[in-house]
mmCIF file of C-alpha atoms in Angstrom:
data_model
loop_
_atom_site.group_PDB
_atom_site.id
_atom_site.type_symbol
_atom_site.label_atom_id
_atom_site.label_comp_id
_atom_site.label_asym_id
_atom_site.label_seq_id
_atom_site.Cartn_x
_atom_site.Cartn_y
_atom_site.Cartn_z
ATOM 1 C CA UNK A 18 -34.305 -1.924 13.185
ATOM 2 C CA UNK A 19 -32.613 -4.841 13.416
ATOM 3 C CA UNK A 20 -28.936 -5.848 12.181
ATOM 4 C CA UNK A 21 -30.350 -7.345 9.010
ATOM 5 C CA UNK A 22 -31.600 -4.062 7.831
ATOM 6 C CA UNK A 23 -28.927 -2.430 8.840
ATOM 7 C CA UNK A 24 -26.462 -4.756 7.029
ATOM 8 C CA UNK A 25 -29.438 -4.638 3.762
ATOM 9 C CA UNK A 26 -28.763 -1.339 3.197
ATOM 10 C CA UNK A 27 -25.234 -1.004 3.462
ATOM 11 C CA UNK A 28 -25.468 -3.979 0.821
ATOM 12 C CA UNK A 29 -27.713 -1.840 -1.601
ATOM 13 C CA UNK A 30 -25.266 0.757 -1.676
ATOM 14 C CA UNK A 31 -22.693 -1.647 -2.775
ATOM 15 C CA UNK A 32 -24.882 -3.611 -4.947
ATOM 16 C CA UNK A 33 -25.724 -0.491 -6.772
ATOM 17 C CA UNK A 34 -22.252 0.763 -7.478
ATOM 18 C CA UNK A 35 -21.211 -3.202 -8.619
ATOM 19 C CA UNK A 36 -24.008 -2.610 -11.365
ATOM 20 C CA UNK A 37 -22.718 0.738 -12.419
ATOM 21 C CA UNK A 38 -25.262 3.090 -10.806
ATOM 22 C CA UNK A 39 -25.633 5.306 -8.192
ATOM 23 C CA UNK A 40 -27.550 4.220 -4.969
ATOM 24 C CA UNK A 41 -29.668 7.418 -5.433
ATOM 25 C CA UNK A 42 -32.375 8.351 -2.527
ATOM 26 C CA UNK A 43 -33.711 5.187 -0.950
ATOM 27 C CA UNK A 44 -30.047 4.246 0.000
ATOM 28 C CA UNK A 45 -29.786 7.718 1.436
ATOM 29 C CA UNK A 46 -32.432 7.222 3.322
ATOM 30 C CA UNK A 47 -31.756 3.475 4.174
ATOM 31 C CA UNK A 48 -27.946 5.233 5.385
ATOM 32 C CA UNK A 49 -30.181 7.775 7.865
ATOM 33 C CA UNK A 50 -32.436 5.205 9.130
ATOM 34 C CA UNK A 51 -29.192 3.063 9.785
ATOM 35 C CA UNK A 52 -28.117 5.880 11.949
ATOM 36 C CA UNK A 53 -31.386 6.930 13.776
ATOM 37 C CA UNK A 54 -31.747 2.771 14.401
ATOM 38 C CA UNK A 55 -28.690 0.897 15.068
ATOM 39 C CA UNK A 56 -27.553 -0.339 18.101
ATOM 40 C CA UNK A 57 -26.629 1.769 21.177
ATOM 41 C CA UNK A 58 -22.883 2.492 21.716
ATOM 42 C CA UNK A 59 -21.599 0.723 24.967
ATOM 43 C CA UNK A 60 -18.538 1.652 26.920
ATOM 44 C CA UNK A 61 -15.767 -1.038 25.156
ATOM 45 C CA UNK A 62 -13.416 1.164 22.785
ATOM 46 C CA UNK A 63 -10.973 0.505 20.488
ATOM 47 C CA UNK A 64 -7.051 0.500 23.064
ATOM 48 C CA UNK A 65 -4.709 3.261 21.820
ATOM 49 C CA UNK A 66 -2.292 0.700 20.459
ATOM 50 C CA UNK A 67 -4.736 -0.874 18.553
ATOM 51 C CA UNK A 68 -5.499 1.707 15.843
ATOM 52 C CA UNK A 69 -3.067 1.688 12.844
ATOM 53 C CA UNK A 70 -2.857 2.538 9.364
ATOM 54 C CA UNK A 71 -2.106 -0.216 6.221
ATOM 55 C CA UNK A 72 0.221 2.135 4.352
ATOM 56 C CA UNK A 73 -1.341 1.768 0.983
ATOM 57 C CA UNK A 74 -3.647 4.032 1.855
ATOM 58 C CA UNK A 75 -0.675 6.829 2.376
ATOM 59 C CA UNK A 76 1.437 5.185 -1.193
ATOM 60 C CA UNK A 77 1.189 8.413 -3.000
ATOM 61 C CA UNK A 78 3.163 10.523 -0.033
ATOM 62 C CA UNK A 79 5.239 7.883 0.604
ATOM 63 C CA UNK A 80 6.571 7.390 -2.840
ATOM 64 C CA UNK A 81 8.167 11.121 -2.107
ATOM 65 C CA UNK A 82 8.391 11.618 1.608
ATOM 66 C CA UNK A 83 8.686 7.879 3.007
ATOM 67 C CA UNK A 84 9.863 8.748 6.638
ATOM 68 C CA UNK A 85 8.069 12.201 7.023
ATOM 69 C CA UNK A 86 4.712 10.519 6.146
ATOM 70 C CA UNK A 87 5.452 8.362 9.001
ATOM 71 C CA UNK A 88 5.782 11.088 10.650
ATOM 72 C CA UNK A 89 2.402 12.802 10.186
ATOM 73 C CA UNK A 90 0.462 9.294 10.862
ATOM 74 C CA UNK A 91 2.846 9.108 14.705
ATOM 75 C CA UNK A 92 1.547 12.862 15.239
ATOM 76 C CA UNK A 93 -2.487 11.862 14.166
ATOM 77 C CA UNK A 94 -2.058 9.219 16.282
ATOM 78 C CA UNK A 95 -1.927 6.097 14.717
ATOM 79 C CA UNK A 96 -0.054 3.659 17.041
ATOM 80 C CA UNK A 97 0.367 0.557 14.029
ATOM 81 C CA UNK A 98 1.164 0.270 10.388
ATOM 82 C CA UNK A 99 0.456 -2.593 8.192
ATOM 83 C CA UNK A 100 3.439 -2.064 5.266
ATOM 84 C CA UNK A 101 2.138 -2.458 2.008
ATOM 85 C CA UNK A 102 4.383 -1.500 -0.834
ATOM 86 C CA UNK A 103 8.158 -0.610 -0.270
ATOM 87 C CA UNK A 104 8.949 2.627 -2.513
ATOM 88 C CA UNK A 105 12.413 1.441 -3.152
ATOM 89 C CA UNK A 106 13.369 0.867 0.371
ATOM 90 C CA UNK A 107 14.810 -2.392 2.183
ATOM 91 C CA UNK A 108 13.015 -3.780 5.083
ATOM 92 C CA UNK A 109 15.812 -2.465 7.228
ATOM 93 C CA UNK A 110 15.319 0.776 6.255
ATOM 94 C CA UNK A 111 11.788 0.625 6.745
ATOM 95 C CA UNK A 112 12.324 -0.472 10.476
ATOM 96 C CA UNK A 113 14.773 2.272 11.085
ATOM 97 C CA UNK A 114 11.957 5.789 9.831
ATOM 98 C CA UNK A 115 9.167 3.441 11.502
ATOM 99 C CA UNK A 116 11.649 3.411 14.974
ATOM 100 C CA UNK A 117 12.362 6.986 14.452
ATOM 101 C CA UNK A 118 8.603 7.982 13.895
ATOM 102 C CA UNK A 119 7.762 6.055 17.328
ATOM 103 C CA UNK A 120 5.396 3.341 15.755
ATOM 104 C CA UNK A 121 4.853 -0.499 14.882
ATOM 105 C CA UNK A 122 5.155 -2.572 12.355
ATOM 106 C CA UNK A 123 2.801 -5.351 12.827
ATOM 107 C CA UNK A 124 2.819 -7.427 9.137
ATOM 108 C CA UNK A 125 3.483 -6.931 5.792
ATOM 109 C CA UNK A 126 1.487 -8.219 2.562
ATOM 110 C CA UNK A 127 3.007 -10.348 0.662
ATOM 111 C CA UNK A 128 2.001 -12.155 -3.007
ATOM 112 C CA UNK A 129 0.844 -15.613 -2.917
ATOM 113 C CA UNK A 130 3.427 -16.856 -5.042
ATOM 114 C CA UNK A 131 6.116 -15.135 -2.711
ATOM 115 C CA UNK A 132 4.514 -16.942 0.279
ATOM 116 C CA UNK A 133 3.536 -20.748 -1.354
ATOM 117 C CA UNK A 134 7.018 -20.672 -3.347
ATOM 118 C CA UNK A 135 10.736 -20.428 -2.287
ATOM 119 C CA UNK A 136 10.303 -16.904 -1.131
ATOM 120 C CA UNK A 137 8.686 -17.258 1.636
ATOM 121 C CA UNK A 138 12.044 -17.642 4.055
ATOM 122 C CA UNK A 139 13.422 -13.715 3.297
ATOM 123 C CA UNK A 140 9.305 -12.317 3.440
ATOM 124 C CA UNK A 141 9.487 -14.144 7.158
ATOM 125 C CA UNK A 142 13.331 -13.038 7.722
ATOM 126 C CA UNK A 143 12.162 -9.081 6.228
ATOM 127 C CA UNK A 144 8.790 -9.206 8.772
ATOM 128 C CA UNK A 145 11.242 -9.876 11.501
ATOM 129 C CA UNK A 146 13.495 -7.350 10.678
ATOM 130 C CA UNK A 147 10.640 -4.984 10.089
ATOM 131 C CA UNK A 148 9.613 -5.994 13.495
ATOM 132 C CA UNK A 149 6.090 -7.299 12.494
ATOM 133 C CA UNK A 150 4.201 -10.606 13.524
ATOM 134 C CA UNK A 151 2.624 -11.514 10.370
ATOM 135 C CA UNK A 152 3.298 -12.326 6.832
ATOM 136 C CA UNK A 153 -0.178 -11.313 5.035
ATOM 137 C CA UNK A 154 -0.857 -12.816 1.521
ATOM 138 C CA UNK A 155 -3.287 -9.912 0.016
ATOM 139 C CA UNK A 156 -4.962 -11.790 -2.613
ATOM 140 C CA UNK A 157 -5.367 -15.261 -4.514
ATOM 141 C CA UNK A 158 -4.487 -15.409 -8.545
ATOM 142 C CA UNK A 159 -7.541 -15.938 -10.293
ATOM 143 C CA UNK A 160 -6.434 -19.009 -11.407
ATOM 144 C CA UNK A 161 -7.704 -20.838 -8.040
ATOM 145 C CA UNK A 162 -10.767 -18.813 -8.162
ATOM 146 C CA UNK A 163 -12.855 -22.318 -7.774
ATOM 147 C CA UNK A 164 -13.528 -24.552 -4.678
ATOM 148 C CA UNK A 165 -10.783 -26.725 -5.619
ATOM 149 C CA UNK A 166 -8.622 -23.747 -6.214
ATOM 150 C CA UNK A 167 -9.247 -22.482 -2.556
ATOM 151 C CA UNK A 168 -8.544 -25.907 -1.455
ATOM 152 C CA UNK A 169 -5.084 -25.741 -2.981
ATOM 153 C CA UNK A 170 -4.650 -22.427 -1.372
ATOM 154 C CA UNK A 171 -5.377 -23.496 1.659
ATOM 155 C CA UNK A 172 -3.199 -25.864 2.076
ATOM 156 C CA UNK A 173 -0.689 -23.954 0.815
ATOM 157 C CA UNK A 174 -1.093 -21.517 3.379
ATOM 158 C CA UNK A 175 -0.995 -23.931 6.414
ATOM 159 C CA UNK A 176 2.317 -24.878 5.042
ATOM 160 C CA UNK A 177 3.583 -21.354 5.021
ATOM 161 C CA UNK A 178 1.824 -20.877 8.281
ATOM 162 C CA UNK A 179 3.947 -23.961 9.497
ATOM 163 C CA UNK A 180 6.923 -21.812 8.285
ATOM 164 C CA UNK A 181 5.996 -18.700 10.269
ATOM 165 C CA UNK A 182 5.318 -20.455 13.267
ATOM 166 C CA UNK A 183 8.475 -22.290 13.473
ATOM 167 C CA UNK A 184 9.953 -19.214 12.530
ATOM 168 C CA UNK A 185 8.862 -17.353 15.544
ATOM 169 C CA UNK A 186 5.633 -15.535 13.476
ATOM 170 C CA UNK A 187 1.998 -15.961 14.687
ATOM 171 C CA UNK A 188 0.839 -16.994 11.918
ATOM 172 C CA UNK A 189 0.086 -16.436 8.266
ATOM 173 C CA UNK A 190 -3.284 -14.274 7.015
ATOM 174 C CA UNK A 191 -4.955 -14.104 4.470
ATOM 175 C CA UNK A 192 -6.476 -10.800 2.985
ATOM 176 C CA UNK A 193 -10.105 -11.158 1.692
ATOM 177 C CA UNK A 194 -11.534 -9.457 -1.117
ATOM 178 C CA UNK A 195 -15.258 -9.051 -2.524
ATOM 179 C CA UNK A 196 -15.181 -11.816 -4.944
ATOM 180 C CA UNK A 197 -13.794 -14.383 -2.385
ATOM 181 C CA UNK A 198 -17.147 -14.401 -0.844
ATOM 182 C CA UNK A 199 -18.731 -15.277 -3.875
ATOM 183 C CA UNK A 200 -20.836 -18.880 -3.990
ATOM 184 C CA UNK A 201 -19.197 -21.519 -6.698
ATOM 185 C CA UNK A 202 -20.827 -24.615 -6.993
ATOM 186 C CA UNK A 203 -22.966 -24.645 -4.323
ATOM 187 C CA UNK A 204 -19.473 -23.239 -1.787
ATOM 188 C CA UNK A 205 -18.955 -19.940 -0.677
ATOM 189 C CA UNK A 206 -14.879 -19.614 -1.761
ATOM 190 C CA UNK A 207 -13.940 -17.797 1.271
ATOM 191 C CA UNK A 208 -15.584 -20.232 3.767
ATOM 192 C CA UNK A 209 -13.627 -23.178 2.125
ATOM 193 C CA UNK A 210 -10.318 -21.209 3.138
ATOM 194 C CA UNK A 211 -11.634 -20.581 6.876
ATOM 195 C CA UNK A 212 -12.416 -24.129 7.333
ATOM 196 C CA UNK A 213 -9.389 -25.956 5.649
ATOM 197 C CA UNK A 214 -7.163 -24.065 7.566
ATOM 198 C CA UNK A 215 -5.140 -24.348 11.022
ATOM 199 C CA UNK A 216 -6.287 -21.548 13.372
ATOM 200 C CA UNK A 217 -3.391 -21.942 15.004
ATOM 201 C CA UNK A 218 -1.230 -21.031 11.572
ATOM 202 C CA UNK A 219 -4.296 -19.495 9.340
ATOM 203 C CA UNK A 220 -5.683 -16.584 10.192
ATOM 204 C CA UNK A 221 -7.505 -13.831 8.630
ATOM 205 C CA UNK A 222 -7.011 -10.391 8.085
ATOM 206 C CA UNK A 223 -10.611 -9.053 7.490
ATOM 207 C CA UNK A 224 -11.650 -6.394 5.282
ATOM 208 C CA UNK A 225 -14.845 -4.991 6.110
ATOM 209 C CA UNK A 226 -15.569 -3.107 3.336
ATOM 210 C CA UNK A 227 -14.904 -6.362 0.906
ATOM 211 C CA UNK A 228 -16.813 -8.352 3.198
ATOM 212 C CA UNK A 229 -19.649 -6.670 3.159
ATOM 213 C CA UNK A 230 -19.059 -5.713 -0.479
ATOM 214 C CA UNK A 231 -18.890 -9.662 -1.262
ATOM 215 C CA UNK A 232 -22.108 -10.020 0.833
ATOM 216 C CA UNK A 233 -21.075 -11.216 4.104
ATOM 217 C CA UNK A 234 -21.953 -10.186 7.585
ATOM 218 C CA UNK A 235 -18.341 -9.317 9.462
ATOM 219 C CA UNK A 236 -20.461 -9.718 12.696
ATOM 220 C CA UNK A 237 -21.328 -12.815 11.929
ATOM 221 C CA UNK A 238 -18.022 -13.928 10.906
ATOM 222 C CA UNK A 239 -16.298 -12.709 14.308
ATOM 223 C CA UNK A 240 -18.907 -14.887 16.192
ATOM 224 C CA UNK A 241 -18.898 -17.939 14.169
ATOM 225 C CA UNK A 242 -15.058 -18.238 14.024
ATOM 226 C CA UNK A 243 -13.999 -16.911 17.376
ATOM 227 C CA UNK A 244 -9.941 -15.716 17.328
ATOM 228 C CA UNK A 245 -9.704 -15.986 13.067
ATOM 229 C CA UNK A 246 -9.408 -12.331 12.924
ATOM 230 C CA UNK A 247 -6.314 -10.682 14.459
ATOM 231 C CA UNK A 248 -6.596 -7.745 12.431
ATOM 232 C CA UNK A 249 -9.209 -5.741 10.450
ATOM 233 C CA UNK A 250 -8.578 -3.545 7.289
ATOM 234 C CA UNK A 251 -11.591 -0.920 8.820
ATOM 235 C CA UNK A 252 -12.698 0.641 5.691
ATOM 236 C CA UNK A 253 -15.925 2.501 4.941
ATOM 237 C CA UNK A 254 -18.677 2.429 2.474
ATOM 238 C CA UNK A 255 -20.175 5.746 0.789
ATOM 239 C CA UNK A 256 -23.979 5.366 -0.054
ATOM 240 C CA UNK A 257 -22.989 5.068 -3.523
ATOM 241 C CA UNK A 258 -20.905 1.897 -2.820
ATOM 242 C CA UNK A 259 -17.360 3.563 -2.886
ATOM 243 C CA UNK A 260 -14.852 3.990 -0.699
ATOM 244 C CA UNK A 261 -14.989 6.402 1.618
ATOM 245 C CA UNK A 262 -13.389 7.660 5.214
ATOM 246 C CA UNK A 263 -13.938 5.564 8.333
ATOM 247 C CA UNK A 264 -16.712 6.892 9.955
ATOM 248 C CA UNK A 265 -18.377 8.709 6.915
ATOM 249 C CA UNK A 266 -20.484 5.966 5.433
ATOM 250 C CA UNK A 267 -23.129 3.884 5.521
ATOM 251 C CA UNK A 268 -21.066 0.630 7.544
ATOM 252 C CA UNK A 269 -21.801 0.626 11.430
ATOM 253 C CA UNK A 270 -19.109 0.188 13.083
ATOM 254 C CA UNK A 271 -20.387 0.218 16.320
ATOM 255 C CA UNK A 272 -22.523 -3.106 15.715
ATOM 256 C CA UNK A 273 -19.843 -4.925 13.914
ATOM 257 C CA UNK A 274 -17.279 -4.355 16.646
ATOM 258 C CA UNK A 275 -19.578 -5.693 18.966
ATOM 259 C CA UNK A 276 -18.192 -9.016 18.228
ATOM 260 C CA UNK A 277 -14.645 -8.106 17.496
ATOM 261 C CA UNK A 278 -13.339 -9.411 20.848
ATOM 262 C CA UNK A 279 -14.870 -12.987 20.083
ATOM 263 C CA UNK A 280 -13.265 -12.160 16.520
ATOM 264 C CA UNK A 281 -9.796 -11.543 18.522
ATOM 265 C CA UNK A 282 -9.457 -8.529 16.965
ATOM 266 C CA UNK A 283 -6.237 -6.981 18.458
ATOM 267 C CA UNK A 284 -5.391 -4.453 15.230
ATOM 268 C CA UNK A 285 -7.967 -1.957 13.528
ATOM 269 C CA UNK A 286 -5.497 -0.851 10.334
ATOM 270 C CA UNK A 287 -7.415 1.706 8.597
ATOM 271 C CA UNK A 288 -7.497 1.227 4.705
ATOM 272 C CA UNK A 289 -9.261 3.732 1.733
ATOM 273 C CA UNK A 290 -8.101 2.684 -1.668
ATOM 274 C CA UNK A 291 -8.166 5.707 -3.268
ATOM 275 C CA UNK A 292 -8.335 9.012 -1.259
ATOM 276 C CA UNK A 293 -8.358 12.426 -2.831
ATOM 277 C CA UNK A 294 -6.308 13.565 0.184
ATOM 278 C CA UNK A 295 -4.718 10.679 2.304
ATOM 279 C CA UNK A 296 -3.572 12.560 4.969
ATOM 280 C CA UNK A 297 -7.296 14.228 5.968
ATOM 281 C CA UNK A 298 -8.600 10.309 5.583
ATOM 282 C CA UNK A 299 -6.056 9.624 7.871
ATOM 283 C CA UNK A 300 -6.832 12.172 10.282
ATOM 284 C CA UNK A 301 -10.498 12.130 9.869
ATOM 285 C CA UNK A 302 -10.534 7.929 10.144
ATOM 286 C CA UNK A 303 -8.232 8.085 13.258
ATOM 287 C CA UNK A 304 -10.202 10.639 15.184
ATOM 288 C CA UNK A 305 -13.448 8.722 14.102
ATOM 289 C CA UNK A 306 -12.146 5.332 15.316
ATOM 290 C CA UNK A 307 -10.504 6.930 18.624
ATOM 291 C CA UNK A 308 -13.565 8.458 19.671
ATOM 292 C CA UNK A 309 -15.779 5.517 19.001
ATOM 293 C CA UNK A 310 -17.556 3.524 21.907
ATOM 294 C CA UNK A 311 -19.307 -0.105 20.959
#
């Protein structure tokens, strides 16, 4: 079975859910043939201080417990956070339970109109201070949902990666969604962004569950834009298209990371957007991802 099928199935599941359904059996069964199929794990694994969590996967515990959730993730593990939501904390703060829990801040999301308006100095001055290297904008308004809208976008965002740079920030990413892969007048929206930006200010921050939710190939994507993607939001699929722990689903991992050093991956944040317990996704994803060989 080759990486088309593999990919076709994972697509099915999601396909189904978009349409209101359950995938039922033959995605099952497409999800154990994945399995039985896929490619052979090599000997490459995901370094130690790659593997991090986006923290708005953990926002219900940190809303109460900000620096003993922390905590937890340093004892799991996790090496990284991406910071994602603030709970009435400054960035200072922030930087001071991250210190104390012995992890990294590596970026921060940030809206679009923060990051293409006037606020954009203090979200580069608060990703310093948080100790991070990139200001992340999560998501477009839908009112440049349309080629030209991307266009504006991205030049909008090589201005702002212009800002980081010269700031002393890699760059500025931008956080994909499903509907940014979507095809508008003959242009797939989220190719327009790739190739009217700078690589050297643009980058992306790729989520894989989006991705292939939208209908793209991440492998693909890794090889056909070699050092876009500095870091992943690693996210899993269940068979009925929902989110689910890293690991647990129908998305193989061990293919698509197969090009994630020609992607430049360097961080794998792990992301669920709605777990009924965030601290066993955390512990199940991180023990999933640490163990993993591609």
């Amino acid at each position: 079975m080759g990486r088309r099928a593999l990919l076709t199935a994972a697509l099915g599941a999601g396909t189904a859910a978009a349409l209101g359904g359950g995938a039922g059996p033959a995605a099952a069964a497409d999800a154990a043939a994945r399995r039985r199929c896929g490619p052979k794990p090599g000997k490459r694994r995901i370094p130690p201080g790659g593997i991090g969590m986006h923290l708005y996967t953990m926002r219900g515990p940190l809303a109460t417990d900000f620096a003993g959730t922390l905590q937890q993730l340093s004892d799991i593990g996790y090496a990284t956070v991406g910071v994602s939501g603030r709970h009435g904390h400054n960035a200072q703060q922030i930087r001071g339970m991250i210190d104390d829990a012995g992890l990294k801040a590596v970026l921060e999301h940030v809206g679009y109109d923060i990051v293409s308006g006037s606020g954009l100095p203090k979200a580069i001055e608060d990703v310093h201070t948080l100790g991070g290297q990139w200001v992340v904008v999560p998501s477009l308004p839908g009112s440049l949902h349309s080629p030209a809208g991307f266009r504006e976008a991205a030049r909008a965002l090589n201005e702002a990666g212009q800002a980081c740079r010269d700031a002393g920030l890699e760059q500025v990413l931008f956080h994909n969604h499903g509907s940014d892969h979507e095809t508008v007048d003959g242009e797939v929206l989220f190719d327009i962004l790739v190739n009217e930006t700078d690589p050297e200010l643009v980058a992306l921050e790729f989520d894989v569950y989006w991705g292939v939710r939208g209908g793209a190939d991440p492998l693909t994507y890794f090889r056909r834009y070699p050092g876009r993607f500095p870091a992943l939001h690693v996210k899993d699929m269940a068979e009925n298209g929902d989110f689910a722990d890293v690991g647990s689903g129908v998305l193989d991992f061990v293919e698509m990371f197969q090009g994630a050093e020609s992607g430049g991956v360097r961080q794998w944040l792990v992301e669920h957007d709605n777990p009924s317990d965030p601290f066993a996704t955390a512990r199940n994803s991180y023990e999933y991802l640490a163990a993993l060989r591609y």
